[in-house]
PDB file of C-alpha atoms in Angstrom:
ATOM      1  CA  MET A   1      12.422 -19.877   1.354  1.00 75.00           C
ATOM      2  CA  SER A   2      10.079 -19.466   4.376  1.00 86.00           C
ATOM      3  CA  HIS A   3      11.248 -18.573   7.635  1.00 93.00           C
ATOM      4  CA  ASN A   4       7.985 -18.922   9.771  1.00 96.00           C
ATOM      5  CA  LEU A   5       8.209 -15.164  10.375  1.00 98.00           C
ATOM      6  CA  LEU A   6       4.402 -14.831  10.680  1.00 98.00           C
ATOM      7  CA  LYS A   7       3.336 -18.036  12.197  1.00 98.00           C
ATOM      8  CA  GLY A   8       0.501 -17.754  14.379  1.00 98.00           C
ATOM      9  CA  LYS A   9      -0.119 -14.063  13.115  1.00 98.00           C
ATOM     10  CA  LYS A  10      -3.347 -13.016  11.561  1.00 98.00           C
ATOM     11  CA  GLY A  11      -4.275 -10.464   9.304  1.00 98.00           C
ATOM     12  CA  ILE A  12      -6.379  -8.493   6.403  1.00 98.00           C
ATOM     13  CA  ILE A  13      -5.140  -7.639   3.322  1.00 98.00           C
ATOM     14  CA  PHE A  14      -6.694  -5.063   1.116  1.00 98.00           C
ATOM     15  CA  GLY A  15      -6.200  -4.563  -2.320  1.00 96.00           C
ATOM     16  CA  ALA A  16      -5.039  -7.822  -4.117  1.00 96.00           C
ATOM     17  CA  LEU A  17      -6.487  -7.782  -7.807  1.00 93.00           C
ATOM     18  CA  ASP A  18      -4.158  -9.946  -9.966  1.00 93.00           C
ATOM     19  CA  PRO A  19      -0.624 -11.620  -9.973  1.00 95.00           C
ATOM     20  CA  ASN A  20       0.889  -8.055 -10.940  1.00 93.00           C
ATOM     21  CA  SER A  21      -0.347  -6.278  -7.797  1.00 95.00           C
ATOM     22  CA  ILE A  22       1.908  -6.096  -4.535  1.00 97.00           C
ATOM     23  CA  ALA A  23      -1.156  -6.923  -2.341  1.00 97.00           C
ATOM     24  CA  TRP A  24      -1.375 -10.502  -4.482  1.00 97.00           C
ATOM     25  CA  LYS A  25       2.478 -11.129  -4.137  1.00 98.00           C
ATOM     26  CA  THR A  26       2.426  -9.949  -0.003  1.00 98.00           C
ATOM     27  CA  ALA A  27      -0.425 -12.487   0.303  1.00 98.00           C
ATOM     28  CA  GLU A  28       1.544 -15.103  -0.983  1.00 98.00           C
ATOM     29  CA  ARG A  29       4.422 -14.347   1.032  1.00 98.00           C
ATOM     30  CA  VAL A  30       2.425 -14.027   4.118  1.00 98.00           C
ATOM     31  CA  HIS A  31       1.062 -17.389   3.713  1.00 98.00           C
ATOM     32  CA  GLU A  32       4.525 -18.940   3.201  1.00 98.00           C
ATOM     33  CA  GLU A  33       5.539 -17.340   6.249  1.00 98.00           C
ATOM     34  CA  GLY A  34       2.873 -18.899   8.343  1.00 98.00           C
ATOM     35  CA  GLY A  35       0.587 -16.046   8.657  1.00 98.00           C
ATOM     36  CA  GLU A  36      -3.483 -16.271   7.924  1.00 98.00           C
ATOM     37  CA  PHE A  37      -5.579 -13.405   6.737  1.00 98.00           C
ATOM     38  CA  VAL A  38      -8.699 -12.188   4.942  1.00 98.00           C
ATOM     39  CA  LEU A  39      -8.653 -10.836   1.679  1.00 98.00           C
ATOM     40  CA  THR A  40     -10.532  -7.750   0.546  1.00 97.00           C
ATOM     41  CA  ASN A  41     -11.239  -5.547  -2.048  1.00 95.00           C
ATOM     42  CA  ALA A  42     -14.082  -3.287  -3.581  1.00 91.00           C
ATOM     43  CA  PRO A  43     -16.850  -5.337  -5.460  1.00 88.00           C
ATOM     44  CA  ILE A  44     -16.203  -3.705  -8.770  1.00 83.00           C
ATOM     45  CA  ALA A  45     -12.626  -4.425  -8.294  1.00 80.00           C
ATOM     46  CA  MET A  46     -13.078  -8.128  -7.619  1.00 82.00           C
ATOM     47  CA  ARG A  47     -15.215  -8.532 -10.647  1.00 81.00           C
ATOM     48  CA  MET A  48     -12.387  -7.195 -12.861  1.00 78.00           C
ATOM     49  CA  GLY A  49      -9.864  -9.067 -10.948  1.00 76.00           C
ATOM     50  CA  GLN A  50      -8.917 -12.809  -9.963  1.00 92.00           C
ATOM     51  CA  ILE A  51      -8.778 -12.578  -6.153  1.00 94.00           C
ATOM     52  CA  ASN A  52     -10.887 -16.295  -6.054  1.00 94.00           C
ATOM     53  CA  ASP A  53      -7.667 -17.565  -7.406  1.00 95.00           C
ATOM     54  CA  LEU A  54      -5.599 -16.480  -4.679  1.00 96.00           C
ATOM     55  CA  ALA A  55      -7.946 -17.119  -2.043  1.00 97.00           C
ATOM     56  CA  GLU A  56      -7.923 -20.634  -2.995  1.00 96.00           C
ATOM     57  CA  LYS A  57      -4.094 -20.959  -3.291  1.00 97.00           C
ATOM     58  CA  THR A  58      -3.854 -19.560   0.111  1.00 98.00           C
ATOM     59  CA  GLY A  59      -7.008 -21.015   1.934  1.00 98.00           C
ATOM     60  CA  SER A  60      -8.168 -17.486   2.395  1.00 98.00           C
ATOM     61  CA  GLN A  61     -11.576 -16.228   3.030  1.00 97.00           C
ATOM     62  CA  ILE A  62     -12.949 -13.041   0.967  1.00 97.00           C
ATOM     63  CA  ILE A  63     -15.092 -10.216   2.353  1.00 97.00           C
ATOM     64  CA  PRO A  64     -16.087  -7.768  -0.160  1.00 96.00           C
ATOM     65  CA  ALA A  65     -15.639  -4.134   1.274  1.00 97.00           C
ATOM     66  CA  ASP A  66     -15.539  -0.493  -0.441  1.00 97.00           C
ATOM     67  CA  ALA A  67     -12.994   0.998   2.013  1.00 97.00           C
ATOM     68  CA  THR A  68     -14.728   4.329   1.639  1.00 97.00           C
ATOM     69  CA  SER A  69     -17.839   3.054   3.456  1.00 98.00           C
ATOM     70  CA  GLU A  70     -17.217   2.965   7.378  1.00 98.00           C
ATOM     71  CA  GLU A  71     -20.489   0.353   7.605  1.00 98.00           C
ATOM     72  CA  ASP A  72     -18.489  -1.862   5.112  1.00 98.00           C
ATOM     73  CA  LEU A  73     -15.149  -1.660   7.195  1.00 98.00           C
ATOM     74  CA  GLN A  74     -17.151  -2.277  10.605  1.00 98.00           C
ATOM     75  CA  ASN A  75     -18.474  -5.288   9.012  1.00 98.00           C
ATOM     76  CA  LEU A  76     -15.183  -6.448   7.711  1.00 98.00           C
ATOM     77  CA  VAL A  77     -13.288  -6.171  10.650  1.00 98.00           C
ATOM     78  CA  GLU A  78     -16.134  -7.731  12.657  1.00 98.00           C
ATOM     79  CA  LYS A  79     -16.302 -10.799  10.239  1.00 98.00           C
ATOM     80  CA  SER A  80     -12.299 -11.097  10.027  1.00 98.00           C
ATOM     81  CA  MET A  81     -12.238 -11.458  13.550  1.00 98.00           C
ATOM     82  CA  GLU A  82     -14.735 -13.992  13.514  1.00 98.00           C
ATOM     83  CA  ILE A  83     -13.020 -16.030  10.773  1.00 98.00           C
ATOM     84  CA  LEU A  84      -9.665 -15.528  12.151  1.00 98.00           C
ATOM     85  CA  GLY A  85     -10.736 -16.209  15.945  1.00 98.00           C
ATOM     86  CA  GLY A  86      -9.480 -13.054  17.717  1.00 98.00           C
ATOM     87  CA  LYS A  87      -7.694  -9.691  16.949  1.00 98.00           C
ATOM     88  CA  ILE A  88      -5.879  -8.842  14.129  1.00 98.00           C
ATOM     89  CA  ASP A  89      -2.062  -8.671  13.921  1.00 99.00           C
ATOM     90  CA  PHE A  90      -1.091  -6.966  10.530  1.00 99.00           C
ATOM     91  CA  VAL A  91      -3.063  -5.199   7.675  1.00 99.00           C
ATOM     92  CA  LEU A  92      -2.051  -3.964   4.533  1.00 98.00           C
ATOM     93  CA  HIS A  93      -3.497  -1.129   2.803  1.00 98.00           C
ATOM     94  CA  SER A  94      -2.837  -1.260  -1.041  1.00 98.00           C
ATOM     95  CA  ILE A  95      -5.298   1.022  -2.296  1.00 96.00           C
ATOM     96  CA  GLY A  96      -4.965   3.750  -4.988  1.00 95.00           C
ATOM     97  CA  MET A  97      -7.201   5.224  -7.839  1.00 95.00           C
ATOM     98  CA  SER A  98      -7.502   8.794  -9.434  1.00 96.00           C
ATOM     99  CA  VAL A  99     -10.521   9.289 -11.884  1.00 96.00           C
ATOM    100  CA  ASN A 100      -8.689  12.174 -13.207  1.00 97.00           C
ATOM    101  CA  VAL A 101      -5.561   9.976 -14.289  1.00 94.00           C
ATOM    102  CA  ARG A 102      -8.337   7.260 -15.707  1.00 93.00           C
ATOM    103  CA  LYS A 103      -9.771   9.896 -17.878  1.00 95.00           C
ATOM    104  CA  GLY A 104      -6.894  11.651 -19.148  1.00 94.00           C
ATOM    105  CA  ARG A 105      -7.483  14.855 -17.314  1.00 96.00           C
ATOM    106  CA  ALA A 106      -4.612  17.203 -16.472  1.00 96.00           C
ATOM    107  CA  TYR A 107      -3.362  18.221 -13.341  1.00 97.00           C
ATOM    108  CA  THR A 108      -3.979  21.601 -14.392  1.00 98.00           C
ATOM    109  CA  ASP A 109      -7.542  20.799 -15.377  1.00 98.00           C
ATOM    110  CA  GLN A 110      -8.969  18.688 -12.281  1.00 97.00           C
ATOM    111  CA  LYS A 111     -12.597  17.491 -12.219  1.00 98.00           C
ATOM    112  CA  TYR A 112     -12.966  18.243  -8.632  1.00 98.00           C
ATOM    113  CA  ASP A 113     -15.819  15.874  -7.973  1.00 98.00           C
ATOM    114  CA  TRP A 114     -13.365  13.338  -9.159  1.00 98.00           C
ATOM    115  CA  THR A 115     -10.098  14.634  -7.224  1.00 98.00           C
ATOM    116  CA  GLN A 116     -12.391  14.166  -4.356  1.00 98.00           C
ATOM    117  CA  LYS A 117     -13.513  10.820  -5.147  1.00 98.00           C
ATOM    118  CA  GLY A 118      -9.729   9.691  -5.849  1.00 98.00           C
ATOM    119  CA  THR A 119      -8.615  11.301  -2.156  1.00 98.00           C
ATOM    120  CA  ASP A 120     -11.165   9.343  -0.571  1.00 98.00           C
ATOM    121  CA  VAL A 121     -10.398   5.838  -1.969  1.00 98.00           C
ATOM    122  CA  SER A 122      -6.535   6.448  -2.108  1.00 98.00           C
ATOM    123  CA  ALA A 123      -5.865   7.944   1.209  1.00 98.00           C
ATOM    124  CA  MET A 124      -9.007   9.034   3.580  1.00 98.00           C
ATOM    125  CA  SER A 125     -10.007   5.331   3.240  1.00 98.00           C
ATOM    126  CA  PHE A 126      -6.585   4.330   5.353  1.00 98.00           C
ATOM    127  CA  HIS A 127      -8.071   6.779   8.185  1.00 98.00           C
ATOM    128  CA  LYS A 128     -11.327   5.115   7.914  1.00 98.00           C
ATOM    129  CA  VAL A 129      -9.681   1.550   7.875  1.00 98.00           C
ATOM    130  CA  MET A 130      -7.417   2.581  11.131  1.00 98.00           C
ATOM    131  CA  GLN A 131     -10.175   4.418  12.734  1.00 98.00           C
ATOM    132  CA  THR A 132     -12.315   1.265  12.542  1.00 98.00           C
ATOM    133  CA  LEU A 133      -9.622  -0.858  13.966  1.00 98.00           C
ATOM    134  CA  TYR A 134      -9.095   1.626  16.744  1.00 98.00           C
ATOM    135  CA  LYS A 135     -12.431   2.296  17.858  1.00 98.00           C
ATOM    136  CA  ALA A 136     -13.364  -1.950  17.605  1.00 98.00           C
ATOM    137  CA  ASP A 137      -9.621  -2.306  19.660  1.00 98.00           C
ATOM    138  CA  ALA A 138      -9.312  -4.799  16.963  1.00 98.00           C
ATOM    139  CA  MET A 139      -5.400  -5.103  16.801  1.00 98.00           C
ATOM    140  CA  ASN A 140      -2.962  -7.111  19.114  1.00 98.00           C
ATOM    141  CA  GLU A 141      -0.394  -5.176  20.849  1.00 98.00           C
ATOM    142  CA  TRP A 142       2.726  -4.896  18.522  1.00 98.00           C
ATOM    143  CA  GLY A 143       0.481  -5.178  15.576  1.00 98.00           C
ATOM    144  CA  SER A 144       1.621  -3.631  12.365  1.00 99.00           C
ATOM    145  CA  ILE A 145      -0.266  -1.761   9.663  1.00 99.00           C
ATOM    146  CA  VAL A 146       1.533  -0.906   6.496  1.00 99.00           C
ATOM    147  CA  ALA A 147       0.430   1.385   3.117  1.00 98.00           C
ATOM    148  CA  LEU A 148       1.774   1.552   0.271  1.00 98.00           C
ATOM    149  CA  THR A 149       3.014   4.896  -1.451  1.00 98.00           C
ATOM    150  CA  TYR A 150       5.412   6.491  -3.883  1.00 96.00           C
ATOM    151  CA  MET A 151       7.884   9.393  -4.000  1.00 96.00           C
ATOM    152  CA  ALA A 152       5.520  11.641  -5.669  1.00 96.00           C
ATOM    153  CA  ALA A 153       4.453  12.409  -2.500  1.00 97.00           C
ATOM    154  CA  GLN A 154       7.564  14.487  -2.088  1.00 97.00           C
ATOM    155  CA  ARG A 155       8.698  15.103  -5.741  1.00 96.00           C
ATOM    156  CA  VAL A 156       7.034  16.384  -8.856  1.00 95.00           C
ATOM    157  CA  PHE A 157       6.394  13.354 -11.383  1.00 92.00           C
ATOM    158  CA  PRO A 158       4.021  15.490 -13.708  1.00 91.00           C
ATOM    159  CA  ASP A 159       1.940  12.784 -14.888  1.00 90.00           C
ATOM    160  CA  TYR A 160       1.306  11.323 -11.713  1.00 93.00           C
ATOM    161  CA  ASN A 161      -1.604  13.770 -11.156  1.00 96.00           C
ATOM    162  CA  ASP A 162      -3.338  13.981  -8.157  1.00 97.00           C
ATOM    163  CA  MET A 163      -2.093  10.668  -7.291  1.00 97.00           C
ATOM    164  CA  ALA A 164       0.603  12.490  -5.758  1.00 97.00           C
ATOM    165  CA  ASP A 165      -1.248  14.929  -3.622  1.00 98.00           C
ATOM    166  CA  ASN A 166      -3.284  11.771  -2.364  1.00 98.00           C
ATOM    167  CA  LYS A 167       0.046  10.066  -1.350  1.00 98.00           C
ATOM    168  CA  ALA A 168       1.214  12.886   0.343  1.00 98.00           C
ATOM    169  CA  TYR A 169      -2.067  13.111   2.164  1.00 98.00           C
ATOM    170  CA  LEU A 170      -1.807   9.299   3.045  1.00 98.00           C
ATOM    171  CA  GLU A 171       1.639   9.524   4.499  1.00 98.00           C
ATOM    172  CA  SER A 172       0.575  12.394   6.881  1.00 98.00           C
ATOM    173  CA  ILE A 173      -2.278   9.941   8.034  1.00 98.00           C
ATOM    174  CA  ALA A 174       0.173   7.051   8.508  1.00 98.00           C
ATOM    175  CA  ARG A 175       2.304   9.538  11.016  1.00 98.00           C
ATOM    176  CA  SER A 176      -0.886  11.378  12.761  1.00 98.00           C
ATOM    177  CA  PHE A 177      -3.026   8.276  13.430  1.00 98.00           C
ATOM    178  CA  GLY A 178       0.304   6.128  13.857  1.00 98.00           C
ATOM    179  CA  TYR A 179       1.012   8.320  16.940  1.00 98.00           C
ATOM    180  CA  PHE A 180      -2.314   7.427  18.537  1.00 98.00           C
ATOM    181  CA  PHE A 181      -2.150   3.659  17.454  1.00 98.00           C
ATOM    182  CA  GLY A 182       1.247   3.493  19.198  1.00 98.00           C
ATOM    183  CA  ARG A 183       0.253   5.588  22.348  1.00 98.00           C
ATOM    184  CA  ASP A 184      -2.648   3.577  23.139  1.00 98.00           C
ATOM    185  CA  LYS A 185      -2.511   0.060  21.344  1.00 98.00           C
ATOM    186  CA  LYS A 186       1.054  -0.457  20.927  1.00 98.00           C
ATOM    187  CA  VAL A 187       0.372  -0.581  17.306  1.00 98.00           C
ATOM    188  CA  ARG A 188       2.890   0.224  14.477  1.00 98.00           C
ATOM    189  CA  VAL A 189       1.993   2.170  11.579  1.00 99.00           C
ATOM    190  CA  ASN A 190       4.263   2.833   8.523  1.00 99.00           C
ATOM    191  CA  THR A 191       4.221   3.386   4.584  1.00 99.00           C
ATOM    192  CA  ILE A 192       6.568   1.736   2.126  1.00 98.00           C
ATOM    193  CA  SER A 193       7.496   4.172  -0.855  1.00 98.00           C
ATOM    194  CA  GLN A 194       8.161   1.633  -3.560  1.00 97.00           C
ATOM    195  CA  SER A 195       9.641   2.078  -6.888  1.00 96.00           C
ATOM    196  CA  PRO A 196       7.703   2.317  -9.893  1.00 94.00           C
ATOM    197  CA  THR A 197       6.344  -1.025 -10.351  1.00 92.00           C
ATOM    198  CA  PRO A 198       4.204  -2.454 -13.376  1.00 86.00           C
ATOM    199  CA  THR A 199       1.077  -3.357 -11.389  1.00 76.00           C
ATOM    200  CA  THR A 200      -2.362  -2.793 -13.453  1.00 68.00           C
ATOM    201  CA  ALA A 201      -3.019   0.491 -11.444  1.00 66.00           C
ATOM    202  CA  GLY A 202       0.575   1.638 -12.145  1.00 61.00           C
ATOM    203  CA  GLN A 203       0.362   1.281 -15.818  1.00 60.00           C
ATOM    204  CA  GLY A 204      -2.746   3.164 -16.122  1.00 61.00           C
ATOM    205  CA  VAL A 205      -0.508   6.541 -15.402  1.00 67.00           C
ATOM    206  CA  LYS A 206       0.556   8.254 -18.697  1.00 68.00           C
ATOM    207  CA  GLY A 207       4.644   7.716 -19.370  1.00 71.00           C
ATOM    208  CA  PHE A 208       5.056   4.976 -16.815  1.00 74.00           C
ATOM    209  CA  ASP A 209       7.383   3.110 -18.861  1.00 81.00           C
ATOM    210  CA  GLY A 210       9.375   6.195 -19.045  1.00 83.00           C
ATOM    211  CA  PHE A 211       9.127   6.327 -14.995  1.00 82.00           C
ATOM    212  CA  ILE A 212      10.142   2.547 -14.890  1.00 92.00           C
ATOM    213  CA  SER A 213      13.204   2.827 -16.951  1.00 93.00           C
ATOM    214  CA  TYR A 214      14.293   6.394 -15.347  1.00 92.00           C
ATOM    215  CA  ALA A 215      14.312   4.832 -12.194  1.00 95.00           C
ATOM    216  CA  GLU A 216      15.831   1.821 -13.395  1.00 96.00           C
ATOM    217  CA  LYS A 217      18.814   4.048 -14.326  1.00 95.00           C
ATOM    218  CA  MET A 218      18.997   6.265 -11.463  1.00 96.00           C
ATOM    219  CA  SER A 219      19.075   3.530  -8.912  1.00 97.00           C
ATOM    220  CA  PRO A 220      22.467   2.020  -8.094  1.00 97.00           C
ATOM    221  CA  LEU A 221      20.415  -1.007  -6.826  1.00 98.00           C
ATOM    222  CA  GLY A 222      17.658  -1.066  -9.956  1.00 97.00           C
ATOM    223  CA  ASN A 223      14.305  -0.931  -9.209  1.00 97.00           C
ATOM    224  CA  ALA A 224      12.645  -2.954  -6.602  1.00 98.00           C
ATOM    225  CA  THR A 225       9.810  -5.514  -7.591  1.00 97.00           C
ATOM    226  CA  ALA A 226       6.377  -6.378  -6.227  1.00 97.00           C
ATOM    227  CA  LEU A 227       8.268  -9.175  -4.588  1.00 98.00           C
ATOM    228  CA  ASP A 228      10.934  -7.275  -3.135  1.00 98.00           C
ATOM    229  CA  CYS A 229       7.979  -4.967  -1.556  1.00 98.00           C
ATOM    230  CA  ALA A 230       6.359  -8.141  -0.343  1.00 98.00           C
ATOM    231  CA  ASN A 231       9.179  -9.046   1.248  1.00 98.00           C
ATOM    232  CA  TYR A 232       9.856  -5.886   2.838  1.00 98.00           C
ATOM    233  CA  THR A 233       6.257  -5.894   4.042  1.00 98.00           C
ATOM    234  CA  ILE A 234       6.887  -9.445   5.731  1.00 98.00           C
ATOM    235  CA  THR A 235       9.707  -7.641   7.825  1.00 98.00           C
ATOM    236  CA  LEU A 236       7.342  -4.965   9.141  1.00 98.00           C
ATOM    237  CA  PHE A 237       4.772  -7.369   9.831  1.00 99.00           C
ATOM    238  CA  SER A 238       6.778  -9.724  12.010  1.00 98.00           C
ATOM    239  CA  ASP A 239       8.296  -9.360  15.344  1.00 98.00           C
ATOM    240  CA  LEU A 240      11.783  -8.207  14.077  1.00 98.00           C
ATOM    241  CA  THR A 241      10.495  -4.639  13.683  1.00 98.00           C
ATOM    242  CA  LYS A 242       8.506  -4.047  17.065  1.00 97.00           C
ATOM    243  CA  ARG A 243       9.753  -0.610  17.318  1.00 98.00           C
ATOM    244  CA  VAL A 244       9.756   0.884  13.792  1.00 98.00           C
ATOM    245  CA  THR A 245       6.725   3.175  13.158  1.00 98.00           C
ATOM    246  CA  LEU A 246       5.731   6.542  11.951  1.00 98.00           C
ATOM    247  CA  GLN A 247       8.159   5.956   9.073  1.00 98.00           C
ATOM    248  CA  ASN A 248       8.148   6.514   5.240  1.00 98.00           C
ATOM    249  CA  LEU A 249      10.290   3.539   4.329  1.00 98.00           C
ATOM    250  CA  TYR A 250      12.065   3.606   0.824  1.00 98.00           C
ATOM    251  CA  ASN A 251      12.255   0.435  -0.945  1.00 98.00           C
ATOM    252  CA  ASP A 252      13.487   1.714  -4.210  1.00 98.00           C
ATOM    253  CA  GLY A 253      16.669   0.762  -5.023  1.00 98.00           C
ATOM    254  CA  GLY A 254      18.469   3.729  -3.766  1.00 98.00           C
ATOM    255  CA  PHE A 255      16.658   5.916  -6.107  1.00 97.00           C
ATOM    256  CA  SER A 256      15.511   8.346  -3.282  1.00 97.00           C
ATOM    257  CA  ASN A 257      18.800   9.929  -2.350  1.00 97.00           C
ATOM    258  CA  MET A 258      20.186   9.882  -5.697  1.00 96.00           C
ATOM    259  CA  GLY A 259      20.863  13.308  -7.378  1.00 95.00           C
ATOM    260  CA  VAL A 260      21.878  11.856 -10.845  1.00 94.00           C
ATOM    261  CA  SER A 261      23.496   8.568 -12.042  1.00 95.00           C
ATOM    262  CA  ASP A 262      26.502   8.104 -14.961  1.00 94.00           C
ATOM    263  CA  ALA A 263      23.657   6.203 -16.744  1.00 92.00           C
ATOM    264  CA  VAL A 264      21.189   9.109 -16.741  1.00 92.00           C
ATOM    265  CA  MET A 265      24.151  11.361 -17.566  1.00 92.00           C
ATOM    266  CA  ASP A 266      25.419   9.177 -20.481  1.00 90.00           C
ATOM    267  CA  ALA A 267      21.772   9.878 -22.213  1.00 85.00           C
ATOM    268  CA  PHE A 268      22.295  13.159 -22.376  1.00 84.00           C
ATOM    269  CA  VAL A 269      26.016  13.806 -22.900  1.00 84.00           C
ATOM    270  CA  GLU A 270      27.285  13.397 -26.397  1.00 64.00           C
ATOM    271  CA  LYS A 271      30.242  10.778 -26.575  1.00 58.00           C
ATOM    272  CA  GLU A 272      33.431  12.251 -28.088  1.00 47.00           C
TER     273      GLU A 272
END
């Protein structure tokens, strides 16, 4: 159901790959709520995904950009403002990648040039995106910037590997840059810590099915879906959350405050 929460608002959505991705679901929901946007992804991801279908469905234009490239980001911001006819109201950063995870390299046996590449893509890119927007004065007052994260930034999930470090860094960047964006431009910056979600990227993590099953049993409301995350993001893009900033917001069915649940205990305690 549409409530026109984003009518007249314009933005940039990073990271839509296929219908499983949170960025894809968010783009669909933004469109339903009356928002306009430019879609962007790295050229290699665009070749692997179905972003053209999403652009056609939502009446959006695509601007390829490597989010680790300052030159690409400057071009993206300039062209987005031209296409959208003015400054930006919202940005979704939904980007993450670990070469160590992809290549099966253990956390205790990192290949550090791979680690650095993952940090640049997954976390430093968020700083680069915001710095580009900030320097260009590209955001409208009371705009909103959101990045997606995961609880491995705070707790140990062994197979999440160096992505846990990347997410911790991402959350720190959101707080630090969010201060300056709020003080100087009246722009909000938040992260959403989402339940494990069966996206194309998520399914590349070893033991991911176990993550999902465990979190489902631990969470009183069950795991949040990609659509749930998209809906939450809509509220953060809207004017209903004008003074919510510097927050890491959990969208995880209650998992983040659980110690143990009956369902998990039952799996370990022998029934008499």
